[in-house]
Amino acid sequence: MKNWLKNPLSIWLARLVRSLLLEHKHKEHHLKIGYCSNAHNTSFGRYNTLYEHVMLNDCVLGDFTYIANGTHISKTSIGKFCSIGPDCRIGLGMHP
């Protein structure tokens, strides 16, 4: 039973459904989410774009902010009109 959960096709399908549900939930904000991107406990502004393989955890995004491919952001507040480049790691370390 648990082997089908580790199947690459089922993992891909779960990520696709998760991103489509998130995009549908925030459609009034005009959110665009790329392939295999995920946002957990994240607040979005208007007209945000997440490109491919973006992971957000406990974040706040301002209006007109986009995040490029392969970026991982955790516990961060990002303002309006920001452009985050590809393969960035933000907020993943421990700070006092």
mmCIF file of C-alpha atoms in Angstrom, residues 24-88:
data_model
loop_
_atom_site.group_PDB
_atom_site.id
_atom_site.type_symbol
_atom_site.label_atom_id
_atom_site.label_comp_id
_atom_site.label_asym_id
_atom_site.label_seq_id
_atom_site.Cartn_x
_atom_site.Cartn_y
_atom_site.Cartn_z
ATOM 1 C CA HIS A 24 -7.200 28.117 -7.315
ATOM 2 C CA LYS A 25 -7.438 29.139 -3.651
ATOM 3 C CA HIS A 26 -5.637 32.429 -4.356
ATOM 4 C CA LYS A 27 -7.093 33.152 -7.809
ATOM 5 C CA GLU A 28 -8.455 36.548 -6.695
ATOM 6 C CA HIS A 29 -4.830 37.556 -5.976
ATOM 7 C CA HIS A 30 -3.722 36.425 -9.475
ATOM 8 C CA LEU A 31 -1.154 33.972 -8.094
ATOM 9 C CA LYS A 32 0.860 31.971 -10.638
ATOM 10 C CA ILE A 33 2.665 28.842 -9.496
ATOM 11 C CA GLY A 34 5.224 26.920 -11.544
ATOM 12 C CA TYR A 35 5.892 23.203 -11.775
ATOM 13 C CA CYS A 36 6.713 21.442 -8.461
ATOM 14 C CA SER A 37 6.453 24.623 -6.390
ATOM 15 C CA ASN A 38 5.010 24.460 -2.886
ATOM 16 C CA ALA A 39 3.930 27.052 -0.326
ATOM 17 C CA HIS A 40 3.077 26.064 3.238
ATOM 18 C CA ASN A 41 1.570 28.567 5.691
ATOM 19 C CA THR A 42 2.269 31.468 3.317
ATOM 20 C CA SER A 43 0.382 34.727 2.830
ATOM 21 C CA PHE A 44 0.337 36.148 -0.700
ATOM 22 C CA GLY A 45 -0.116 39.670 -2.009
ATOM 23 C CA ARG A 46 -1.534 40.477 -5.427
ATOM 24 C CA TYR A 47 0.082 39.348 -8.688
ATOM 25 C CA ASN A 48 2.740 37.050 -7.209
ATOM 26 C CA THR A 49 4.607 34.559 -9.382
ATOM 27 C CA LEU A 50 6.432 31.463 -8.167
ATOM 28 C CA TYR A 51 8.516 29.770 -10.836
ATOM 29 C CA GLU A 52 9.572 26.096 -10.930
ATOM 30 C CA HIS A 53 10.759 24.220 -7.806
ATOM 31 C CA VAL A 54 10.124 27.077 -5.354
ATOM 32 C CA MET A 55 9.558 26.112 -1.705
ATOM 33 C CA LEU A 56 8.012 28.615 0.721
ATOM 34 C CA ASN A 57 7.426 27.911 4.409
ATOM 35 C CA ASP A 58 5.926 30.450 6.886
ATOM 36 C CA CYS A 59 6.352 33.439 4.543
ATOM 37 C CA VAL A 60 4.581 36.683 3.688
ATOM 38 C CA LEU A 61 4.850 38.029 0.130
ATOM 39 C CA GLY A 62 4.009 41.591 -0.870
ATOM 40 C CA ASP A 63 2.306 42.696 -4.074
ATOM 41 C CA PHE A 64 3.983 42.164 -7.475
ATOM 42 C CA THR A 65 6.770 39.964 -6.051
ATOM 43 C CA TYR A 66 8.193 37.071 -8.019
ATOM 44 C CA ILE A 67 10.509 34.261 -7.003
ATOM 45 C CA ALA A 68 12.720 32.492 -9.554
ATOM 46 C CA ASN A 69 13.511 28.784 -10.031
ATOM 47 C CA GLY A 70 14.890 26.580 -7.266
ATOM 48 C CA THR A 71 14.538 29.070 -4.419
ATOM 49 C CA HIS A 72 13.837 27.961 -0.829
ATOM 50 C CA ILE A 73 12.508 30.570 1.616
ATOM 51 C CA SER A 74 11.551 29.981 5.233
ATOM 52 C CA LYS A 75 10.164 32.253 7.981
ATOM 53 C CA THR A 76 10.593 35.454 5.980
ATOM 54 C CA SER A 77 8.580 38.551 5.114
ATOM 55 C CA ILE A 78 9.232 39.900 1.608
ATOM 56 C CA GLY A 79 7.958 43.335 0.602
ATOM 57 C CA LYS A 80 6.295 44.698 -2.518
ATOM 58 C CA PHE A 81 7.916 44.756 -5.974
ATOM 59 C CA CYS A 82 10.723 42.303 -5.036
ATOM 60 C CA SER A 83 12.481 39.987 -7.446
ATOM 61 C CA ILE A 84 14.212 36.986 -5.893
ATOM 62 C CA GLY A 85 16.777 35.329 -8.170
ATOM 63 C CA PRO A 86 17.238 31.632 -8.920
ATOM 64 C CA ASP A 87 18.591 29.094 -6.409
ATOM 65 C CA CYS A 88 18.479 31.441 -3.391
#
